Short mmCIF file of C-alpha atoms in Angstrom, two decimals:
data_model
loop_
_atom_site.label_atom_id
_atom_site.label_comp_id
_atom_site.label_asym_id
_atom_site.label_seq_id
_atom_site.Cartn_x
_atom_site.Cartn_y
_atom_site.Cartn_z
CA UNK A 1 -21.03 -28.60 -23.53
CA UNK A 2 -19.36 -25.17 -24.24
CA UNK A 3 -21.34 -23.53 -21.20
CA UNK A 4 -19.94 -26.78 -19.04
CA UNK A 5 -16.37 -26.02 -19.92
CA UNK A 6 -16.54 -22.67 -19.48
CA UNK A 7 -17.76 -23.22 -15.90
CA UNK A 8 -15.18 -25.58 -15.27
CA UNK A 9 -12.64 -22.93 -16.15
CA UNK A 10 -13.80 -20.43 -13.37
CA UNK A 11 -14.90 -23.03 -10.65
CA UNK A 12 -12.29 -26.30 -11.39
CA UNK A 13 -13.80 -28.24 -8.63
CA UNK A 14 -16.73 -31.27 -9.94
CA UNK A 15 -19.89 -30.84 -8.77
CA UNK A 16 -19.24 -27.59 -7.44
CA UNK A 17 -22.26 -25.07 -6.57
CA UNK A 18 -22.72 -22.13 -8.57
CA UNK A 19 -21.60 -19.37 -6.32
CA UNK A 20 -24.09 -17.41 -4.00
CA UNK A 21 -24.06 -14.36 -6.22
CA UNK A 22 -25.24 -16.05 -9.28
CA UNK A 23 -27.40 -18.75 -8.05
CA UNK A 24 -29.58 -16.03 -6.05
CA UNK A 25 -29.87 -13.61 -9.36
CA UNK A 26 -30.29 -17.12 -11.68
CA UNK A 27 -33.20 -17.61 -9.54
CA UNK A 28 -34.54 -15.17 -9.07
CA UNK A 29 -33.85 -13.47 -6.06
CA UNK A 30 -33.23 -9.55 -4.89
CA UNK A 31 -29.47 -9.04 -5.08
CA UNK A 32 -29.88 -7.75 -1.79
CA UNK A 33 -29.73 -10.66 -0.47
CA UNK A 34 -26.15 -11.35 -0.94
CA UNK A 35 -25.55 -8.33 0.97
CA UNK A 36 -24.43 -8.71 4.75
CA UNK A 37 -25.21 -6.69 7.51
CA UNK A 38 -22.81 -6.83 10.51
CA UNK A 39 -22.08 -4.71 13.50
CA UNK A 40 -20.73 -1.53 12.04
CA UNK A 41 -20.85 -2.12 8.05
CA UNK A 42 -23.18 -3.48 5.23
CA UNK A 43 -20.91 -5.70 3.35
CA UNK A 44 -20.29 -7.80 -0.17
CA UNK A 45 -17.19 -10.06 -1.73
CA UNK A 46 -17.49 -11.33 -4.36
CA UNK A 47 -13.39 -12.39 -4.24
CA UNK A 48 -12.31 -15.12 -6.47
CA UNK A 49 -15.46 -15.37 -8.54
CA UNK A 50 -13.29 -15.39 -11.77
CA UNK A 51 -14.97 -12.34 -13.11
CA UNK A 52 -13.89 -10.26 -16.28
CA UNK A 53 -16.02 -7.52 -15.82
CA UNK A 54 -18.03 -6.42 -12.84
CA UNK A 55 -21.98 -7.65 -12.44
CA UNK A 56 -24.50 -5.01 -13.45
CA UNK A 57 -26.22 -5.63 -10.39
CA UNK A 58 -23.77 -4.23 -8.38
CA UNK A 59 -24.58 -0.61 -8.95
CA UNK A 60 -28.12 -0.77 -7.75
CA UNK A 61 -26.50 -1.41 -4.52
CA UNK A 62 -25.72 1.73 -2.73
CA UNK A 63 -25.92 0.90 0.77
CA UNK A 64 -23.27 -1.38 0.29
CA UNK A 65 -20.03 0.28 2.79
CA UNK A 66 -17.24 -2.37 2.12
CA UNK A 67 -16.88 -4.51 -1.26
CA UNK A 68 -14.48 -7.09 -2.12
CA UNK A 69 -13.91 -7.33 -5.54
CA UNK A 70 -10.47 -8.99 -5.21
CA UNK A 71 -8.74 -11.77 -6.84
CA UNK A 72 -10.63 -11.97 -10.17
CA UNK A 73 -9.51 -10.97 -13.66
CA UNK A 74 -11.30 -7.66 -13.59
CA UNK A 75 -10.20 -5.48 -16.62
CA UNK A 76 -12.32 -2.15 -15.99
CA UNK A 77 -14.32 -0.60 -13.31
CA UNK A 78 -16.96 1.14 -14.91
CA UNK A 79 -17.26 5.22 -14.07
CA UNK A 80 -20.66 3.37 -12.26
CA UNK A 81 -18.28 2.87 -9.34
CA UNK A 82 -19.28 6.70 -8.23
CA UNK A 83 -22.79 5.38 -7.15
CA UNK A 84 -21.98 3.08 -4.27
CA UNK A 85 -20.77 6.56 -2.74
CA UNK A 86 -21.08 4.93 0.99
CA UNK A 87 -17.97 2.91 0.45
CA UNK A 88 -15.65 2.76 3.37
CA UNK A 89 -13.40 -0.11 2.42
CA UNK A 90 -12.75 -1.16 -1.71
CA UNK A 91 -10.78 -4.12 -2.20
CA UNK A 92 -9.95 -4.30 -5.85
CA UNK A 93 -6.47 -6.05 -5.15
CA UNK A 94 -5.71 -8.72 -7.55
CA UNK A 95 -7.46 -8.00 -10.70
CA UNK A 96 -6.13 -6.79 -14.56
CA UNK A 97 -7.07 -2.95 -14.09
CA UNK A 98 -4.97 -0.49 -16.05
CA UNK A 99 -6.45 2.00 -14.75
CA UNK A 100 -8.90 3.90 -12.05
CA UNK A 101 -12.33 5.74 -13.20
CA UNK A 102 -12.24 9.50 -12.18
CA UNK A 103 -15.75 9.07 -10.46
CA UNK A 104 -13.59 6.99 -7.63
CA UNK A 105 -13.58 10.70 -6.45
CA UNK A 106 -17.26 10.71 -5.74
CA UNK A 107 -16.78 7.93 -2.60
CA UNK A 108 -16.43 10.91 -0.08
CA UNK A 109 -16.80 8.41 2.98
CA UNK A 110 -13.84 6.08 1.14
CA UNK A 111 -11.36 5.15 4.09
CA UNK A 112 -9.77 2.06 2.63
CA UNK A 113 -8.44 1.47 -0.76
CA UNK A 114 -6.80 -1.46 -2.03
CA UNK A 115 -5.44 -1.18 -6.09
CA UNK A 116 -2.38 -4.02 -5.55
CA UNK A 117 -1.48 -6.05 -7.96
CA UNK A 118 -3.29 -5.24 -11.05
CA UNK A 119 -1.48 -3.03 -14.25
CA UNK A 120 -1.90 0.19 -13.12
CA UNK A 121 0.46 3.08 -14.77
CA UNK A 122 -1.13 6.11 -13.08
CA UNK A 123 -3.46 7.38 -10.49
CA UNK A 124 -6.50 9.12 -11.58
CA UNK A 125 -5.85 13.06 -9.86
CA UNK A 126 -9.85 12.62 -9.09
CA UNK A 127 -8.59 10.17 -5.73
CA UNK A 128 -7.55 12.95 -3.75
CA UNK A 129 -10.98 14.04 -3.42
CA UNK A 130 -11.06 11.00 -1.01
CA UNK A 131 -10.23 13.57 2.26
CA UNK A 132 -11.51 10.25 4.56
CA UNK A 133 -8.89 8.09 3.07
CA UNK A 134 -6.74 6.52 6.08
CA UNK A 135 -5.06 3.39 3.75
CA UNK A 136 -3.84 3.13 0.52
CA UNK A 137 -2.36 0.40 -1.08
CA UNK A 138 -0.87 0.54 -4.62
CA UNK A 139 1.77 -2.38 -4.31
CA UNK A 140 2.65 -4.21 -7.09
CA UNK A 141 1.30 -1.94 -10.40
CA UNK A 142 3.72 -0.20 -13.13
CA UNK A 143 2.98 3.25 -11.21
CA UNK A 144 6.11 5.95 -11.90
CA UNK A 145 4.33 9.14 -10.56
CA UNK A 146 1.97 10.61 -8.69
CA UNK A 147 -0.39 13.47 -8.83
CA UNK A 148 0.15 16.51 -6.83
CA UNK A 149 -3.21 16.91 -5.69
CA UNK A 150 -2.14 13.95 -3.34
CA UNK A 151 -1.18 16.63 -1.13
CA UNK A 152 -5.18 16.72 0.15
CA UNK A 153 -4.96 14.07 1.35
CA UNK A 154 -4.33 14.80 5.01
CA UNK A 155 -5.75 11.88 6.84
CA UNK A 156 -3.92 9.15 4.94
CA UNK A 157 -1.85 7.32 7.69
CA UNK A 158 -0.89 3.85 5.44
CA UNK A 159 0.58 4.12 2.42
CA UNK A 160 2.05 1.19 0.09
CA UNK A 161 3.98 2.34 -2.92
CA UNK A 162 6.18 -1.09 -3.50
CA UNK A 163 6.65 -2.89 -6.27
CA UNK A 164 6.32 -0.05 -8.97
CA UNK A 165 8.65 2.02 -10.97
CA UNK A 166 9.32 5.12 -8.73
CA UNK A 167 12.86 6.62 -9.48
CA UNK A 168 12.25 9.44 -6.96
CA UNK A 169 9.90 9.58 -3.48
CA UNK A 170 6.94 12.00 -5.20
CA UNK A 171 6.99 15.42 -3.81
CA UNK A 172 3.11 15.42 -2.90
CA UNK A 173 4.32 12.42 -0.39
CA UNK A 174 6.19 14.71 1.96
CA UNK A 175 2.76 16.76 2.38
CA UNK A 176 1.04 13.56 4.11
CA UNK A 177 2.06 14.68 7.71
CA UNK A 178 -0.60 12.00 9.00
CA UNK A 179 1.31 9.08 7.55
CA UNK A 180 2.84 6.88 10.05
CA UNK A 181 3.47 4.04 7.92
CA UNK A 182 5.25 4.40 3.81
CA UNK A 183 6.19 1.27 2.11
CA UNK A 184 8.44 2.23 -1.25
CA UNK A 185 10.30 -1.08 -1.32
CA UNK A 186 11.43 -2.50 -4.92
CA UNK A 187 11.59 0.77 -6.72
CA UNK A 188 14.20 2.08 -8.44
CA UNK A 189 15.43 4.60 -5.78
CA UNK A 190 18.60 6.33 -6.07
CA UNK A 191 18.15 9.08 -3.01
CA UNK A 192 16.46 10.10 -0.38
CA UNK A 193 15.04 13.58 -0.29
CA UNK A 194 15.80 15.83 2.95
CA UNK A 195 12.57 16.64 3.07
CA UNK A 196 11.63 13.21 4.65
CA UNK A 197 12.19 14.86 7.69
CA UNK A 198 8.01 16.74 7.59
CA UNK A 199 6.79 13.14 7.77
CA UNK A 200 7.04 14.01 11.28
CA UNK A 201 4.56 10.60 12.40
CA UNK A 202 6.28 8.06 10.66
CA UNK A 203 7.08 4.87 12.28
CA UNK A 204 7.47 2.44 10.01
CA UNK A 205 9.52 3.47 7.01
CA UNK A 206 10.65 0.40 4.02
CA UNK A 207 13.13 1.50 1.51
CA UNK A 208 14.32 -2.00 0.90
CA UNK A 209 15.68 -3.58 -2.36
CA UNK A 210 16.37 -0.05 -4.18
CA UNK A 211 19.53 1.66 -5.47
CA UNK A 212 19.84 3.77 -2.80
CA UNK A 213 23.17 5.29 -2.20
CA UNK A 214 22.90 6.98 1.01
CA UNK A 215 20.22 8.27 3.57
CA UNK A 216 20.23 11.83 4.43
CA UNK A 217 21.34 13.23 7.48
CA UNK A 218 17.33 14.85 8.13
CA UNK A 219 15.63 11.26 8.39
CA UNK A 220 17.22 10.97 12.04
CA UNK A 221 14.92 14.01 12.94
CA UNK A 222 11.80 11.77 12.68
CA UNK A 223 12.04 10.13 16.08
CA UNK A 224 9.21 8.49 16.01
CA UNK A 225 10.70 5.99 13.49
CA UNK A 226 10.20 2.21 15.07
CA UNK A 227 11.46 0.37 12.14
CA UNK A 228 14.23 1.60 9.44
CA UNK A 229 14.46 -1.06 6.44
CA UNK A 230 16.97 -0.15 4.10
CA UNK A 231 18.08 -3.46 3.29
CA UNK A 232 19.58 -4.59 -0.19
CA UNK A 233 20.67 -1.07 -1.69
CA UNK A 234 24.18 0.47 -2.21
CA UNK A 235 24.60 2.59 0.78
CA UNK A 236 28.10 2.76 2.33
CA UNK A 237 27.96 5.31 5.25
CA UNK A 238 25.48 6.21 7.62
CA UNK A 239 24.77 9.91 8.99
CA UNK A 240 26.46 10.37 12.21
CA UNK A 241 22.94 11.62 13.93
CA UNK A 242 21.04 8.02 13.48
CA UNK A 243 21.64 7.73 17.55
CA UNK A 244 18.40 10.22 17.41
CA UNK A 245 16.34 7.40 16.42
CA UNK A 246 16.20 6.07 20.07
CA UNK A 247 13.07 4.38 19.40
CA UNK A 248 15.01 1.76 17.12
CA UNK A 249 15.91 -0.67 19.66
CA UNK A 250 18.14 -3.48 17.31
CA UNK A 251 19.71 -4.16 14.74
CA UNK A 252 17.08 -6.38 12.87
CA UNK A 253 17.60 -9.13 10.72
CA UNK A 254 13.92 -10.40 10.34
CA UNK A 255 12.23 -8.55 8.04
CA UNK A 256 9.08 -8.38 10.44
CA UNK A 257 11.39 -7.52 13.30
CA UNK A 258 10.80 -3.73 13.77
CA UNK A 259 14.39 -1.55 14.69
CA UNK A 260 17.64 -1.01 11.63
CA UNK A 261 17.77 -3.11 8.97
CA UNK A 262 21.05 -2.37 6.93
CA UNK A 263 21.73 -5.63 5.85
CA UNK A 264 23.34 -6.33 1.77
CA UNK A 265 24.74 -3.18 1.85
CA UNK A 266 28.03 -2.51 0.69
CA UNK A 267 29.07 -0.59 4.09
CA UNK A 268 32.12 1.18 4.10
CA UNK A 269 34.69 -0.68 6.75
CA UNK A 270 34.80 -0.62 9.94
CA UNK A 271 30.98 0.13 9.45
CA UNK A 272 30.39 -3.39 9.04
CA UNK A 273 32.02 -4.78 12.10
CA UNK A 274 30.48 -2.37 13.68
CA UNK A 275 26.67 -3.12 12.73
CA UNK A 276 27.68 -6.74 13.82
CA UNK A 277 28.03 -5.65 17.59
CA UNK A 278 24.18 -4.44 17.79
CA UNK A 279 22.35 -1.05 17.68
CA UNK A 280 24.32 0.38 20.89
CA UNK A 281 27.82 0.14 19.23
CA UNK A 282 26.48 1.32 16.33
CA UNK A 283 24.78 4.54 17.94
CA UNK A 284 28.29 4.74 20.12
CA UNK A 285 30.27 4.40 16.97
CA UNK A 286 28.64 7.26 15.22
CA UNK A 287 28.58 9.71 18.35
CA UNK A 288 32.40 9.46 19.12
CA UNK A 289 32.82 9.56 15.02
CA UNK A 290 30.54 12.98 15.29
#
């Protein structure tokens, strides 16, 4: 039957159960029942449900703290979003969204947001009203730009910006003094702004697979800087302060492997020979060059 098929397309397997969600309102039952309560949150996922839009039921639920809405084919989130305003953790990763509603701003106690992999082309300005917002992932959208009122906020310490269309590190970036950990590989960088140097808690900093020429002499200021990825761009010198980084303790080849990783550049000679003999050559290297 044409219900049959369609069923087949979202669950493939024979035989399979309607999932939890829809055999509990299809009989009946208070949606609250799908909710969980553990420990510290009240939870709900509803991942991989092969949804195109997002249950009415949903929005009746506002105790609900962290919802998984990932891996469906979710076009829209409704400005209804704004009610579940005791989110901590959204996971929207994996959907069709082009775009954010502005009411996202209304989840005041929001501390983890997850937006990768959908069609995204901006950020709705309404997110930095998010002041709890610790982790932000964006990976994997059509993003360019962001909005300067980014610059509020101040207790975001994870942010992933790869996989978009970034030609320059956004200003309101440099403003997030809390971040510790910025992820802007496969972009279309060219440079490196000095003022890198006022992320003064970053440790984990992935530039990899841009067009990067050269990084600036200010990034070996941030000392707290445990892992350097800079692989696959164009850069063919080094700034002769990078021994400053002396909590990069190799050269690194793995891309999980924290410490330098320089590798596929085209390195000006004897720069190359040089990286080959480890971090402590290199560092030696560029104090005698200084």
């Amino acid at each position: 039957s044409k219900n049959e098929g369609r069923r087949s397309m979202v669950f493939p397997r024979k035989g399979r159960k309607l999932p939890a969600w829809e055999d509990a309102l299809l009989s009946g039952k208070d949606p609250k029942s799908l909710l969980k309560r553990g420990l510290r949150y009240v939870s709900l996922s509803l991942i991989m449900k092969g949804m195109t839009s997002t249950p009415d039921f949903l929005w009746g639920l506002p105790e609900v703290q962290k919802l998984n809405l990932s891996r469906n084919q979710l076009v829209v989130i409704p400005p209804l979003l704004g009610k579940l305003d005791r989110l901590v953790v959204l996971n929207l990763g994996g959907n069709c969204l082009k775009c954010l509603p502005k009411e996202i701003g209304l989840l005041r106690n929001l501390k983890v947001l997850f937006v990768n992999m959908n069609c995204l082309t901006e950020v709705p300005s309404e997110l930095s009203l998010c002041r709890k917002l610790e982790v932000l992932s964006l990976s994997h959208n059509c993003i360019s730009q962001l909005p300067l009122s980014f610059t509020d906020l101040t207790s975001l310490r994870k942010l992933n910006l790869s996989n978009n269309r970034f030609v320059q590190i956004p200003l309101c970036i440099f403003a997030l003094r809390s971040l510790d950990f910025l992820h802007l590989g496969s972009n279309r960088l060219e440079n490196i702004a000095e003022s890198i140097q006022y992320l003064v808690n970053l440790q984990i900093f992935i530039v990899e697979n841009n067009k990067i020429r050269s990084l600036p002499r200010s990034i070996c200021f941030i000392t707290t800087l445990e892992l350097l990825n800079a692989d696959y761009n164009a850069i063919q010198t080094l700034p002769d302060d990078l021994y400053l980084l002396h909590r990069l303790r190799r050269i690194a080849w793995n891309p999980m492997d924290k410490g330098l990783h320089i590798a596929h550049n085209p390195l000006s000679r004897p720069l190359p020979e040089v990286v080959e003999g480890g971090l402590d050559v290199l560092f030696n290297y560029l104090r005698e060059k200084k």
